[in-house]
Tab-separated table of C-alpha atoms in Angstrom:
chain	number	residue	atom	x	y	z
A	1	UNK	CA	0.152	-0.056	-0.029
A	2	UNK	CA	0.956	3.220	-0.704
A	3	UNK	CA	-0.332	5.622	1.941
A	4	UNK	CA	2.039	8.644	1.072
A	5	UNK	CA	0.984	9.265	-1.934
A	6	UNK	CA	-0.049	12.894	-2.392
A	7	UNK	CA	-3.231	13.099	-4.295
A	8	UNK	CA	-6.602	11.406	-2.754
A	9	UNK	CA	-10.460	13.241	-1.898
A	10	UNK	CA	-11.307	15.270	0.785
A	11	UNK	CA	-13.058	13.685	3.683
A	12	UNK	CA	-16.664	13.487	3.169
A	13	UNK	CA	-17.094	12.969	7.248
A	14	UNK	CA	-15.313	16.431	7.107
A	15	UNK	CA	-16.143	18.442	4.256
A	16	UNK	CA	-20.461	17.150	3.370
A	17	UNK	CA	-20.400	15.968	-0.206
A	18	UNK	CA	-22.878	18.889	-1.488
A	19	UNK	CA	-20.388	21.474	-0.557
A	20	UNK	CA	-16.991	22.626	-2.439
A	21	UNK	CA	-15.920	22.862	-5.766
A	22	UNK	CA	-17.431	19.968	-7.622
A	23	UNK	CA	-14.452	18.094	-8.954
A	24	UNK	CA	-14.602	14.235	-9.808
A	25	UNK	CA	-15.011	12.378	-6.556
A	26	UNK	CA	-13.892	15.572	-4.742
A	27	UNK	CA	-10.411	14.649	-5.835
A	28	UNK	CA	-7.682	17.760	-5.788
A	29	UNK	CA	-7.774	19.928	-9.459
A	30	UNK	CA	-3.907	19.446	-10.185
A	31	UNK	CA	-2.614	20.659	-13.454
A	32	UNK	CA	0.959	18.912	-12.382
A	33	UNK	CA	2.029	15.510	-13.565
A	34	UNK	CA	4.164	14.267	-10.323
A	35	UNK	CA	3.066	11.886	-8.246
A	36	UNK	CA	-0.151	10.836	-10.400
A	37	UNK	CA	-1.121	7.580	-11.447
A	38	UNK	CA	-4.465	8.652	-12.927
A	39	UNK	CA	-6.076	11.982	-14.199
A	40	UNK	CA	-9.894	12.950	-14.683
A	41	UNK	CA	-10.452	15.146	-17.921
A	42	UNK	CA	-13.342	17.047	-19.218
A	43	UNK	CA	-13.098	16.870	-23.008
A	44	UNK	CA	-16.404	19.429	-23.865
A	45	UNK	CA	-17.163	19.200	-27.343
A	46	UNK	CA	-19.679	17.967	-29.319
A	47	UNK	CA	-19.498	19.743	-32.901
A	48	UNK	CA	-18.894	15.999	-34.242
A	49	UNK	CA	-22.706	14.941	-33.401
A	50	UNK	CA	-25.255	14.530	-35.711
A	51	UNK	CA	-28.795	14.697	-33.745
A	52	UNK	CA	-28.936	16.137	-30.456
A	53	UNK	CA	-25.735	18.079	-28.890
A	54	UNK	CA	-25.285	19.762	-25.666
A	55	UNK	CA	-22.876	16.476	-24.777
A	56	UNK	CA	-20.019	19.770	-24.083
A	57	UNK	CA	-21.559	20.386	-20.893
A	58	UNK	CA	-21.260	16.660	-19.629
A	59	UNK	CA	-17.651	17.242	-18.095
A	60	UNK	CA	-19.648	20.022	-15.478
A	61	UNK	CA	-22.630	17.236	-14.967
A	62	UNK	CA	-20.615	14.261	-14.569
A	63	UNK	CA	-18.431	15.567	-12.213
A	64	UNK	CA	-21.134	17.286	-10.243
A	65	UNK	CA	-22.713	13.588	-10.018
A	66	UNK	CA	-19.498	11.895	-8.901
A	67	UNK	CA	-19.396	13.070	-5.519
A	68	UNK	CA	-21.835	10.799	-4.188
A	69	UNK	CA	-19.201	7.879	-4.903
A	70	UNK	CA	-17.034	6.599	-2.282
A	71	UNK	CA	-13.351	5.555	-2.738
A	72	UNK	CA	-13.842	1.708	-1.848
A	73	UNK	CA	-15.312	-0.496	-4.955
A	74	UNK	CA	-17.017	-3.382	-3.215
A	75	UNK	CA	-17.011	-5.485	-6.627
A	76	UNK	CA	-13.460	-5.740	-7.481
A	77	UNK	CA	-12.601	-5.381	-3.443
A	78	UNK	CA	-10.287	-2.462	-3.777
A	79	UNK	CA	-9.849	0.867	-2.089
A	80	UNK	CA	-8.640	2.941	-5.027
A	81	UNK	CA	-6.311	5.399	-2.554
A	82	UNK	CA	-4.216	2.601	-1.037
A	83	UNK	CA	-2.684	1.722	-4.311
A	84	UNK	CA	-2.949	4.871	-6.071
A	85	UNK	CA	-3.017	8.847	-7.021
A	86	UNK	CA	-5.234	10.876	-8.790
A	87	UNK	CA	-6.241	14.262	-9.953
A	88	UNK	CA	-9.092	16.025	-11.634
A	89	UNK	CA	-6.850	17.947	-14.397
A	90	UNK	CA	-9.689	20.132	-15.812
A	91	UNK	CA	-10.980	20.183	-19.129
A	92	UNK	CA	-8.716	20.330	-22.514
A	93	UNK	CA	-9.008	23.315	-24.053
A	94	UNK	CA	-11.517	22.968	-27.592
A	95	UNK	CA	-12.330	25.245	-30.844
A	96	UNK	CA	-16.164	24.694	-30.750
A	97	UNK	CA	-17.655	24.482	-34.290
A	98	UNK	CA	-13.735	23.644	-35.733
A	99	UNK	CA	-13.196	19.615	-35.812
A	100	UNK	CA	-10.315	19.320	-36.836
A	101	UNK	CA	-8.691	21.889	-35.428
A	102	UNK	CA	-10.334	20.669	-31.498
A	103	UNK	CA	-8.796	16.994	-32.834
A	104	UNK	CA	-5.226	18.977	-33.074
A	105	UNK	CA	-5.779	20.818	-29.318
A	106	UNK	CA	-7.076	17.462	-27.850
A	107	UNK	CA	-4.451	15.363	-29.309
A	108	UNK	CA	-1.559	17.753	-27.878
A	109	UNK	CA	-2.644	18.301	-25.053
A	110	UNK	CA	-2.993	14.546	-23.751
A	111	UNK	CA	0.714	13.840	-25.262
A	112	UNK	CA	1.614	16.118	-22.790
A	113	UNK	CA	-0.378	13.464	-19.840
A	114	UNK	CA	0.633	10.656	-21.729
A	115	UNK	CA	4.452	11.826	-21.417
A	116	UNK	CA	4.488	11.042	-18.011
A	117	UNK	CA	2.541	7.414	-17.467
A	118	UNK	CA	-0.665	8.977	-16.254
A	119	UNK	CA	-3.612	7.420	-17.286
A	120	UNK	CA	-6.486	9.426	-18.677
A	121	UNK	CA	-9.827	9.605	-18.021
A	122	UNK	CA	-11.517	11.164	-20.088
A	123	UNK	CA	-15.566	12.438	-20.092
A	124	UNK	CA	-16.377	13.652	-23.248
A	125	UNK	CA	-18.271	15.608	-25.210
A	126	UNK	CA	-19.518	13.007	-28.319
A	127	UNK	CA	-18.385	10.289	-29.191
A	128	UNK	CA	-15.706	12.022	-32.177
A	129	UNK	CA	-13.239	13.222	-29.462
A	130	UNK	CA	-12.337	9.180	-29.461
A	131	UNK	CA	-10.380	9.468	-32.315
A	132	UNK	CA	-7.650	12.409	-31.270
A	133	UNK	CA	-7.589	10.330	-27.958
A	134	UNK	CA	-6.380	7.114	-30.107
A	135	UNK	CA	-3.911	9.719	-32.097
A	136	UNK	CA	-2.353	10.264	-28.968
A	137	UNK	CA	-2.760	7.440	-27.146
A	138	UNK	CA	-0.879	5.736	-30.607
A	139	UNK	CA	2.043	8.325	-30.759
A	140	UNK	CA	2.721	7.020	-26.937
A	141	UNK	CA	2.178	3.266	-26.864
A	142	UNK	CA	1.942	2.428	-30.745
A	143	UNK	CA	-1.013	0.561	-32.237
A	144	UNK	CA	-3.692	0.523	-29.404
A	145	UNK	CA	-6.205	-2.133	-29.343
A	146	UNK	CA	-10.092	-0.851	-28.745
A	147	UNK	CA	-12.758	-1.906	-26.661
A	148	UNK	CA	-15.854	-0.631	-27.588
A	149	UNK	CA	-19.264	-0.462	-25.440
A	150	UNK	CA	-21.525	1.201	-27.525
A	151	UNK	CA	-24.974	0.453	-29.099
A	152	UNK	CA	-23.120	2.063	-32.384
A	153	UNK	CA	-20.474	0.546	-34.585
A	154	UNK	CA	-19.126	3.975	-35.360
A	155	UNK	CA	-17.707	2.605	-38.658
A	156	UNK	CA	-19.703	4.921	-41.192
A	157	UNK	CA	-17.564	6.144	-44.034
A	158	UNK	CA	-18.905	9.318	-44.007
A	159	UNK	CA	-22.295	11.768	-42.520
A	160	UNK	CA	-23.621	14.011	-44.834
A	161	UNK	CA	-20.506	13.929	-47.264
A	162	UNK	CA	-17.862	14.739	-43.725
A	163	UNK	CA	-15.670	12.295	-42.575
A	164	UNK	CA	-15.055	13.161	-39.325
A	165	UNK	CA	-18.246	12.856	-37.100
A	166	UNK	CA	-19.354	10.921	-33.946
A	167	UNK	CA	-20.157	8.395	-36.126
A	168	UNK	CA	-17.229	7.909	-38.796
A	169	UNK	CA	-13.919	8.058	-35.827
A	170	UNK	CA	-13.562	4.453	-35.824
A	171	UNK	CA	-13.299	3.699	-39.309
A	172	UNK	CA	-10.342	6.545	-39.962
A	173	UNK	CA	-8.510	5.220	-36.576
A	174	UNK	CA	-8.046	2.101	-39.093
A	175	UNK	CA	-7.145	4.147	-42.059
A	176	UNK	CA	-5.002	5.694	-39.552
A	177	UNK	CA	-2.928	2.837	-38.825
A	178	UNK	CA	-3.349	3.868	-35.228
A	179	UNK	CA	-5.828	0.982	-33.860
A	180	UNK	CA	-5.092	-2.907	-34.637
A	181	UNK	CA	-8.995	-3.968	-35.765
A	182	UNK	CA	-7.692	-7.666	-35.244
A	183	UNK	CA	-6.861	-7.077	-31.690
A	184	UNK	CA	-10.180	-4.935	-31.031
A	185	UNK	CA	-13.551	-5.690	-29.902
A	186	UNK	CA	-17.271	-3.825	-30.497
A	187	UNK	CA	-19.503	-4.537	-27.880
A	188	UNK	CA	-23.336	-4.338	-27.286
A	189	UNK	CA	-24.147	-2.865	-31.030
A	190	UNK	CA	-28.075	-2.729	-31.718
A	191	UNK	CA	-30.748	-0.571	-33.203
A	192	UNK	CA	-32.206	-0.148	-36.818
A	193	UNK	CA	-29.464	0.481	-38.814
A	194	UNK	CA	-29.563	2.079	-42.866
A	195	UNK	CA	-28.949	-1.542	-44.151
A	196	UNK	CA	-27.649	-4.936	-43.344
A	197	UNK	CA	-24.171	-4.305	-44.361
A	198	UNK	CA	-23.661	-1.556	-41.619
A	199	UNK	CA	-22.504	-4.686	-39.083
A	200	UNK	CA	-20.388	-5.904	-41.479
A	201	UNK	CA	-18.490	-2.906	-42.300
A	202	UNK	CA	-16.662	-3.384	-38.738
A	203	UNK	CA	-16.159	-7.060	-39.118
A	204	UNK	CA	-14.674	-6.560	-42.680
A	205	UNK	CA	-12.294	-3.669	-40.934
A	206	UNK	CA	-11.154	-6.240	-39.039
A	207	UNK	CA	-13.018	-5.855	-35.755
A	208	UNK	CA	-14.561	-8.504	-33.711
A	209	UNK	CA	-17.942	-7.366	-32.703
A	210	UNK	CA	-20.859	-8.667	-29.916
A	211	UNK	CA	-24.451	-7.790	-30.555
A	212	UNK	CA	-26.718	-7.088	-27.718
A	213	UNK	CA	-28.418	-10.192	-29.154
A	214	UNK	CA	-24.906	-11.901	-28.731
A	215	UNK	CA	-24.100	-10.576	-25.185
A	216	UNK	CA	-27.545	-11.198	-23.710
A	217	UNK	CA	-26.361	-15.417	-24.632
A	218	UNK	CA	-23.127	-14.911	-22.091
A	219	UNK	CA	-22.030	-14.056	-19.097
A	220	UNK	CA	-19.441	-11.196	-17.568
A	221	UNK	CA	-17.037	-13.702	-17.135
A	222	UNK	CA	-17.656	-15.064	-20.495
A	223	UNK	CA	-17.099	-11.920	-22.254
A	224	UNK	CA	-13.912	-11.248	-19.888
A	225	UNK	CA	-12.071	-13.848	-21.521
A	226	UNK	CA	-13.289	-13.119	-24.970
A	227	UNK	CA	-11.984	-9.921	-24.867
A	228	UNK	CA	-8.624	-10.787	-23.599
A	229	UNK	CA	-8.207	-13.410	-25.971
A	230	UNK	CA	-8.526	-11.214	-28.111
A	231	UNK	CA	-6.289	-7.687	-27.080
A	232	UNK	CA	-3.718	-10.500	-25.132
A	233	UNK	CA	-0.726	-7.954	-23.901
A	234	UNK	CA	-1.770	-4.908	-26.159
A	235	UNK	CA	-1.931	-1.506	-25.135
A	236	UNK	CA	-5.620	-0.729	-25.112
A	237	UNK	CA	-8.215	2.162	-24.937
A	238	UNK	CA	-11.655	1.412	-23.496
A	239	UNK	CA	-14.467	3.735	-24.689
A	240	UNK	CA	-17.908	3.874	-23.147
A	241	UNK	CA	-21.004	5.467	-24.872
A	242	UNK	CA	-23.442	6.171	-22.738
A	243	UNK	CA	-25.684	4.559	-25.142
A	244	UNK	CA	-24.541	1.283	-24.463
A	245	UNK	CA	-27.446	1.211	-21.615
A	246	UNK	CA	-30.652	1.070	-22.062
A	247	UNK	CA	-32.819	4.564	-22.255
A	248	UNK	CA	-34.638	3.848	-19.009
A	249	UNK	CA	-31.072	3.901	-17.042
A	250	UNK	CA	-29.170	6.877	-19.609
A	251	UNK	CA	-32.338	8.830	-21.357
A	252	UNK	CA	-29.744	11.768	-21.256
A	253	UNK	CA	-28.144	10.883	-24.491
A	254	UNK	CA	-27.939	12.199	-28.234
A	255	UNK	CA	-28.904	9.132	-29.952
A	256	UNK	CA	-30.399	6.195	-27.699
A	257	UNK	CA	-31.442	3.085	-28.552
A	258	UNK	CA	-34.136	1.003	-26.803
A	259	UNK	CA	-33.137	-2.570	-25.494
A	260	UNK	CA	-29.872	-2.183	-24.280
A	261	UNK	CA	-28.625	-2.764	-20.770
A	262	UNK	CA	-28.650	-1.334	-16.901
A	263	UNK	CA	-26.423	-0.017	-14.934
A	264	UNK	CA	-25.757	-3.342	-13.085
A	265	UNK	CA	-24.493	-5.282	-16.145
A	266	UNK	CA	-22.351	-2.353	-17.425
A	267	UNK	CA	-20.688	-2.771	-13.939
A	268	UNK	CA	-20.043	-6.197	-14.174
A	269	UNK	CA	-18.767	-6.262	-17.835
A	270	UNK	CA	-16.139	-3.410	-16.776
A	271	UNK	CA	-15.008	-5.495	-13.987
A	272	UNK	CA	-14.459	-8.038	-16.582
A	273	UNK	CA	-11.705	-5.833	-18.159
A	274	UNK	CA	-9.536	-6.705	-14.585
A	275	UNK	CA	-6.086	-7.364	-16.014
A	276	UNK	CA	-6.132	-5.738	-18.942
A	277	UNK	CA	-3.035	-3.206	-20.075
A	278	UNK	CA	-5.455	-0.745	-20.358
A	279	UNK	CA	-3.459	2.530	-20.609
A	280	UNK	CA	-6.598	5.099	-21.514
A	281	UNK	CA	-10.413	5.248	-20.838
A	282	UNK	CA	-13.311	7.287	-22.125
A	283	UNK	CA	-16.730	7.697	-21.592
A	284	UNK	CA	-18.645	9.982	-24.026
A	285	UNK	CA	-21.995	11.023	-24.974
A	286	UNK	CA	-23.709	12.398	-21.711
A	287	UNK	CA	-26.170	14.872	-22.638
A	288	UNK	CA	-27.420	16.899	-19.811
A	289	UNK	CA	-29.842	18.762	-20.844
A	290	UNK	CA	-31.756	15.296	-21.761
A	291	UNK	CA	-31.054	13.933	-18.022
A	292	UNK	CA	-33.381	16.338	-15.855
A	293	UNK	CA	-33.183	13.394	-13.273
A	294	UNK	CA	-29.562	13.478	-14.056
A	295	UNK	CA	-29.250	9.441	-13.640
A	296	UNK	CA	-27.168	9.172	-16.821
A	297	UNK	CA	-24.399	11.512	-15.503
A	298	UNK	CA	-24.588	9.251	-12.317
A	299	UNK	CA	-24.253	6.405	-14.373
A	300	UNK	CA	-21.454	7.910	-16.066
A	301	UNK	CA	-19.870	9.492	-12.918
A	302	UNK	CA	-19.606	5.502	-11.660
A	303	UNK	CA	-18.571	3.847	-15.196
A	304	UNK	CA	-15.499	6.483	-14.328
A	305	UNK	CA	-15.151	5.107	-11.037
A	306	UNK	CA	-15.072	1.746	-12.424
A	307	UNK	CA	-12.404	2.835	-14.648
A	308	UNK	CA	-10.159	4.153	-11.696
A	309	UNK	CA	-10.871	0.932	-10.016
A	310	UNK	CA	-9.310	-0.837	-12.955
A	311	UNK	CA	-6.083	1.383	-12.554
A	312	UNK	CA	-6.097	0.649	-8.639
A	313	UNK	CA	-6.600	-3.139	-9.190
A	314	UNK	CA	-3.386	-3.145	-12.014
A	315	UNK	CA	-1.184	-1.138	-9.796
A	316	UNK	CA	-1.988	-3.876	-6.827
A	317	UNK	CA	-1.098	-6.046	-8.803
A	318	UNK	CA	2.438	-4.447	-9.736
A	319	UNK	CA	2.998	-3.606	-6.676
A	320	UNK	CA	2.442	-7.576	-5.436
A	321	UNK	CA	4.302	-8.829	-8.141
């Protein structure tokens, strides 16, 4: 255990959880990179959205709901801050309305964090921001394995004639040779399609696709084995589109799809990733204006908590190896 680590949340037994500046889990807001294992980063950009927009406000909303989260994860049996140190880095600078310029800004800022071997946990933003995330990851670690929880494959060639949107980035990632699709997996695809080729397009690029129907036939332990066999020891990036969840659990998103998963199921699936060589994470597509009860932001905050817990589990393994 590393009790001397510098960065951990303030004590909610001293300062009530409704008080204070809203950082994630009440972590200190820091922009220096020493003695840091993970960093929460907001990516408030939604110019890539094709339907409802407003996900630029998600980092603020998710941080607000995260104040309810405590540091011990009973599912993984880990006390996060006994094993790692984390900060809320704040938000990356973006240029609203200008997607390619914002991509460059995001990539450059993320590179600086990765240079210090910090594991980023990025809160979007629409899903288009995953492309600059992957670009930065590939510069630091080489070709990346993608683990994608989503209801959409996001491998269309273009939207309204444009190559950069929240429905095209995982095709671009293969074309740019920054993702190894043969060591990557898309999980939870469902909903109406433009045609039967939509799923086949992802498979033809090399991705393994597990649809919602197929996932319903297996449990989280089997899913974990499938993912680990697919990814192996490769450096991996996990992306979680909040529309992986059923709209009953996540109504605040831009393109909801019925027939999805519960928050409990999502927890089990994420926990099955324990032991993977994960170098970064993002959670995207939370739309606070459609989330009047705040349950979508709460779900996203807890997805981030599960990500942080995986960071702590991997640190614990290294400390005892």
